[in-house]
Each structure stands twice: as structure tokens, then as C-alpha cells.
XYZ file of C-alpha atoms in Angstrom:
292
model
C -70.981 -66.601 -6.618
C -69.564 -64.895 -3.567
C -68.215 -61.401 -4.152
C -65.020 -61.977 -2.159
C -63.926 -65.105 -4.041
C -62.220 -65.119 -7.440
C -62.577 -68.274 -9.531
C -60.496 -68.886 -12.668
C -60.969 -71.804 -15.032
C -58.698 -74.639 -14.015
C -57.573 -72.882 -10.850
C -58.470 -73.071 -7.198
C -60.571 -70.412 -5.603
C -58.443 -67.681 -4.086
C -59.826 -65.067 -1.678
C -59.859 -61.629 -3.288
C -58.100 -59.950 -0.393
C -55.064 -62.188 -0.396
C -51.918 -61.176 -2.242
C -49.351 -63.511 -3.639
C -46.102 -63.007 -1.806
C -43.092 -62.547 -4.003
C -40.119 -64.608 -3.087
C -36.958 -62.725 -2.423
C -34.115 -63.526 -4.718
C -30.851 -63.360 -2.720
C -28.853 -63.189 -5.936
C -30.820 -60.144 -7.110
C -30.211 -58.385 -3.808
C -26.485 -58.997 -4.106
C -26.364 -57.925 -7.747
C -28.313 -54.729 -7.095
C -27.501 -53.417 -3.638
C -23.867 -54.418 -3.234
C -22.646 -52.467 -6.325
C -24.884 -49.522 -5.402
C -23.557 -49.532 -1.849
C -19.949 -49.680 -3.025
C -20.547 -46.823 -5.458
C -22.244 -44.771 -2.736
C -19.304 -45.250 -0.363
C -16.829 -44.465 -3.143
C -18.716 -41.231 -3.876
C -19.398 -40.016 -0.347
C -16.070 -40.760 1.345
C -14.185 -37.908 -0.440
C -16.972 -35.474 0.487
C -16.837 -36.661 4.094
C -13.095 -36.067 4.312
C -13.523 -32.659 2.720
C -16.012 -31.773 5.469
C -13.647 -33.175 8.112
C -10.754 -31.011 6.945
C -13.011 -27.963 6.652
C -14.588 -28.264 10.120
C -11.804 -29.569 12.379
C -9.148 -27.294 13.923
C -5.815 -26.788 12.188
C -3.277 -29.453 13.138
C -5.921 -31.965 14.205
C -5.804 -35.502 12.809
C -9.070 -36.802 14.233
C -11.339 -38.616 11.738
C -14.318 -36.855 13.339
C -14.368 -33.031 13.310
C -14.635 -32.230 16.996
C -14.661 -29.547 18.243
C -16.173 -28.015 15.136
C -14.593 -24.773 13.987
C -15.362 -22.376 11.136
C -11.980 -20.679 11.097
C -11.119 -22.171 7.712
C -14.268 -20.694 6.173
C -13.399 -17.277 7.622
C -9.874 -17.574 6.215
C -11.133 -18.477 2.756
C -13.913 -15.910 2.631
C -12.108 -12.915 4.118
C -8.336 -13.404 3.815
C -8.120 -15.152 0.438
C -10.896 -13.083 -1.136
C -13.300 -15.938 -1.787
C -16.285 -13.578 -1.707
C -15.024 -11.888 -4.896
C -14.331 -15.238 -6.564
C -17.816 -16.471 -5.668
C -19.442 -13.334 -7.093
C -17.452 -13.653 -10.329
C -18.425 -17.310 -10.708
C -22.099 -16.459 -10.195
C -21.943 -13.685 -12.805
C -20.225 -15.883 -15.396
C -22.446 -18.886 -14.660
C -25.755 -17.005 -14.829
C -24.885 -15.103 -18.015
C -23.624 -18.268 -19.695
C -26.801 -20.069 -18.636
C -29.074 -17.360 -20.060
C -27.237 -16.908 -23.373
C -26.803 -20.666 -23.892
C -30.457 -21.388 -23.170
C -31.811 -18.655 -25.466
C -29.595 -19.614 -28.415
C -30.158 -23.344 -27.823
C -33.939 -22.865 -27.920
C -33.760 -21.019 -31.228
C -31.279 -23.455 -32.772
C -33.093 -26.525 -31.471
C -36.423 -25.253 -32.802
C -34.919 -24.597 -36.233
C -33.331 -28.056 -36.418
C -36.516 -29.763 -35.277
C -39.175 -27.920 -37.258
C -37.437 -26.942 -40.518
C -36.052 -29.195 -43.224
C -33.172 -27.619 -45.125
C -30.204 -28.802 -47.123
C -27.261 -29.760 -44.929
C -29.342 -30.244 -41.783
C -27.981 -33.710 -41.117
C -24.410 -32.622 -41.776
C -24.853 -29.680 -39.422
C -26.040 -32.012 -36.666
C -23.015 -34.259 -37.213
C -20.661 -31.265 -37.063
C -22.260 -30.131 -33.800
C -21.802 -33.599 -32.374
C -18.185 -33.835 -33.541
C -17.295 -30.584 -31.790
C -17.754 -32.425 -28.496
C -14.628 -34.460 -29.288
C -12.416 -31.347 -29.497
C -10.564 -30.658 -26.209
C -10.855 -27.133 -24.929
C -7.055 -26.906 -24.599
C -6.722 -27.034 -28.396
C -8.707 -23.809 -28.707
C -6.810 -21.782 -26.115
C -4.376 -20.063 -28.500
C -6.988 -19.075 -31.137
C -9.402 -17.883 -28.467
C -6.681 -15.944 -26.668
C -5.723 -14.181 -29.916
C -9.343 -13.300 -30.654
C -10.030 -12.010 -27.150
C -6.795 -10.014 -27.128
C -7.722 -8.298 -30.394
C -11.168 -7.505 -28.969
C -9.767 -6.248 -25.664
C -11.555 -8.920 -23.610
C -8.532 -10.368 -21.804
C -8.801 -10.005 -17.996
C -12.551 -9.495 -18.211
C -15.440 -11.770 -17.284
C -16.877 -11.282 -20.783
C -14.172 -13.523 -22.249
C -15.176 -16.349 -19.891
C -18.857 -15.887 -20.687
C -18.239 -16.038 -24.445
C -15.850 -19.006 -24.272
C -18.053 -21.072 -21.946
C -21.174 -20.280 -23.962
C -19.511 -21.351 -27.225
C -18.485 -24.675 -25.733
C -21.896 -25.241 -24.116
C -23.923 -24.544 -27.250
C -23.363 -27.646 -29.458
C -24.640 -30.181 -26.944
C -27.361 -27.806 -25.746
C -28.698 -27.305 -29.291
C -28.745 -31.052 -29.936
C -30.600 -31.708 -26.676
C -33.070 -28.888 -27.265
C -33.802 -30.231 -30.733
C -34.950 -33.456 -29.104
C -37.079 -31.565 -26.596
C -38.833 -29.615 -29.364
C -39.388 -32.791 -31.382
C -41.274 -34.255 -28.424
C -43.916 -31.495 -28.808
C -46.382 -32.430 -31.603
C -46.323 -29.974 -34.485
C -50.090 -30.449 -34.965
C -50.647 -28.326 -31.859
C -48.760 -25.448 -33.461
C -50.681 -25.939 -36.702
C -53.967 -25.701 -34.831
C -52.838 -22.436 -33.225
C -51.826 -21.003 -36.608
C -55.188 -21.990 -38.060
C -56.815 -20.009 -35.230
C -54.835 -16.928 -36.269
C -51.623 -17.129 -34.224
C -48.363 -16.285 -35.888
C -45.592 -18.873 -35.711
C -43.662 -16.855 -33.142
C -46.725 -16.273 -30.954
C -47.667 -19.946 -31.208
C -44.155 -20.895 -30.134
C -44.306 -18.603 -27.095
C -47.815 -19.644 -26.074
C -47.768 -23.374 -26.813
C -44.295 -24.809 -27.364
C -42.215 -22.860 -24.857
C -44.316 -23.773 -21.763
C -43.941 -27.469 -22.667
C -40.159 -27.091 -22.904
C -39.752 -26.325 -19.201
C -38.023 -29.645 -18.372
C -35.724 -29.182 -21.347
C -34.922 -25.598 -20.429
C -34.067 -26.645 -16.886
C -31.898 -29.534 -18.099
C -29.966 -27.433 -20.628
C -29.603 -24.517 -18.233
C -28.384 -26.780 -15.428
C -25.738 -28.403 -17.606
C -24.572 -25.017 -18.873
C -24.364 -23.512 -15.389
C -22.521 -26.456 -13.827
C -20.041 -26.721 -16.697
C -19.309 -22.997 -16.473
C -19.114 -23.073 -12.673
C -16.497 -25.850 -12.705
C -14.457 -24.618 -15.672
C -10.862 -24.047 -14.624
C -8.904 -23.922 -17.867
C -10.512 -20.862 -19.472
C -10.528 -18.895 -16.218
C -6.842 -19.631 -15.716
C -5.753 -18.654 -19.241
C -7.946 -15.635 -20.032
C -7.887 -13.886 -16.640
C -4.772 -12.897 -14.692
C -6.143 -10.213 -12.370
C -7.147 -11.449 -8.932
C -10.282 -9.296 -8.946
C -11.573 -11.314 -11.911
C -10.719 -14.821 -10.669
C -13.474 -17.409 -10.433
C -13.772 -20.094 -7.764
C -11.663 -22.829 -9.450
C -8.732 -20.454 -9.986
C -9.130 -18.963 -6.528
C -8.998 -22.438 -4.981
C -5.724 -23.175 -6.737
C -4.111 -20.245 -4.926
C -4.553 -21.988 -1.569
C -1.851 -24.437 -2.715
C 1.670 -23.047 -2.379
C 4.911 -24.246 -3.924
C 6.018 -26.213 -0.874
C 2.896 -26.382 1.279
C -0.887 -26.340 1.114
C -3.525 -25.087 3.509
C -5.737 -28.173 3.405
C -8.277 -26.690 5.799
C -8.804 -23.613 3.633
C -8.785 -25.721 0.484
C -11.455 -28.035 1.914
C -13.566 -25.105 3.117
C -13.377 -23.535 -0.325
C -14.377 -26.848 -1.879
C -17.424 -27.064 0.377
C -18.524 -23.538 -0.580
C -17.916 -24.309 -4.262
C -19.954 -27.519 -4.103
C -22.965 -26.028 -2.322
C -24.487 -24.191 -5.343
C -24.138 -27.280 -7.541
C -25.745 -29.497 -4.890
C -28.586 -27.001 -4.429
C -29.178 -26.801 -8.189
C -29.439 -30.574 -8.485
C -31.644 -30.831 -5.398
C -34.129 -28.354 -6.868
C -34.177 -29.450 -10.520
C -33.426 -33.185 -10.348
C -37.026 -34.245 -11.057
C -37.146 -31.954 -14.091
C -33.660 -33.066 -15.102
C -34.581 -36.750 -15.397
C -37.694 -35.971 -17.424
C -35.789 -33.524 -19.589
C -33.041 -36.015 -20.423
C -35.597 -38.667 -21.411
C -37.470 -36.135 -23.560
C -34.257 -35.047 -25.221
C -33.581 -38.618 -26.252
C -36.500 -38.506 -28.712
C -35.244 -38.748 -32.270
C -35.899 -35.570 -34.247
């Protein structure tokens, strides 16, 4: 039998190098690409107009920003004090990310590895907290922060954002830990490792996609949070980016160029975060879907 001919019972001889061409389904192309194209246009058009307003001169109505100017960015960064707002947002976002991730790892490990009375109820309570609007907690949180002397400080924003990030982060991290076989930890403990050392050496390195996913969600939620920053901080030196952007809108007028430039600067960190971690984010979400 020739080496370059494949013969199947009841079938004609087909050369090995030939490939069966798949017929294109016009209906599939319409069902797949038309909705995706419409969604892409719907998503990108607002960003395009934001760039247009940010880059074209004041008073211009051209749909294409030409000549390009950066005067709106200078106005936002220097005159409005956007540099201070950006620094405050970075401080709050990074601290909330770190605290949320550390506590979520500990809570997720406990929920995944230990069996205790009320575990299921605790998971349900964590899940139900996601249905509570943040506006309902403003008065209690304000009273607590006022008694602790945290009003008009970034610490109040860090605590509030961390508390609201934790329930979902713990649930997700529990799924990430459940995806790591416990037999690997048992083997390490048999070899003489303590549980904590085995967690640091074996489990934690395998949680990298989960850590990136949880940390990304925590950072982006904190970065975009407007309500807490508006209610707990009234000093301009402690404003974050969302509150600072609102001050470009006056009672009877709005500086759309400065507002668009501020929006571009505010969106850049989020876009960069997703560009760097998106491959870990997809894997982390799928790992977190494992039932614990």
C-alpha cells in the first residue's frame, strides 16, 4: 500500500495531503459577526468621541481632532489639580487591592479546605451581600468613620472599598483554592512541611491567575468608585479621580474638553491593567468557577 494514500473500508482512496474544505455557512457569519460588529461599534464610539473632545481645540466642532492640541490635558492636570486626584486614586486603589487580596486568600482557603458548621450559610450570606446597594450603607459607615476620626482621610475610602470588595473576592478565591488538589498539600505535610509552609510553597504559586483576577477586580472597582469618595471626603486635597472629574461640570456650563481629557487619563490605568492581565484573568475566572 502506498504511504501517501489513505484507504478506509467502504470509502474511496483519498490522498493523505488533501484536506477537506469546510463550506462556509452564510447564516453563521451573519449570526456571529454582525452582532459582534454592532457591539464593537456601540462600545468604541463613545471612546472615540471622548478622544475627539480631548484632542481638538476648544470651540471646534470637527468630527476629526485636527489640529491636535493637548491644552485640555494641561488644564486638567495643572489648573484643576488632577495630579493630586490621580495620586489619591492610586493610593486608595493599591491599598484596597493588597488588603482585599490578602484577606480573600485567607478566607478562600478556609472555606475551601476546612469543613465547619455554618459553612454553607456563611457562603450564602457572603453572596447575599452583593445584593445590598452601597447607598444603603452610607449613613452607618459615615457614623462609624466619624467616631473613628476617619472622615476626610483616604483611610475611610480604603476601608469602605475593601469591605465591599471582600465578599465576592472570598467566594472567587474559594473556587481558585478548590482547583488545587489537596493531595499535593498532604504529600508536602508527609515530607515534613507545616500547613502554612505547604500553602506558601505549593498552593500560593498555583493561585497566581486567581490572585491577578481578584486583585484586578478590586482595583478597578475602587478606582471607579464615586459614591464613597463623594460622601466621606470633602477636602479637595483628598479627592479621587471620579470626584475630581465631577468638578469640571458647573451649574450652568461644562468644560467638555477638560472633562474628556480627564476621562482619558482616568481610563488609561484600567486599560493598561486589562491589557497586561487579560490572559490571566480569563483563566482565573474559569478556575474560580470550580465548585468547592
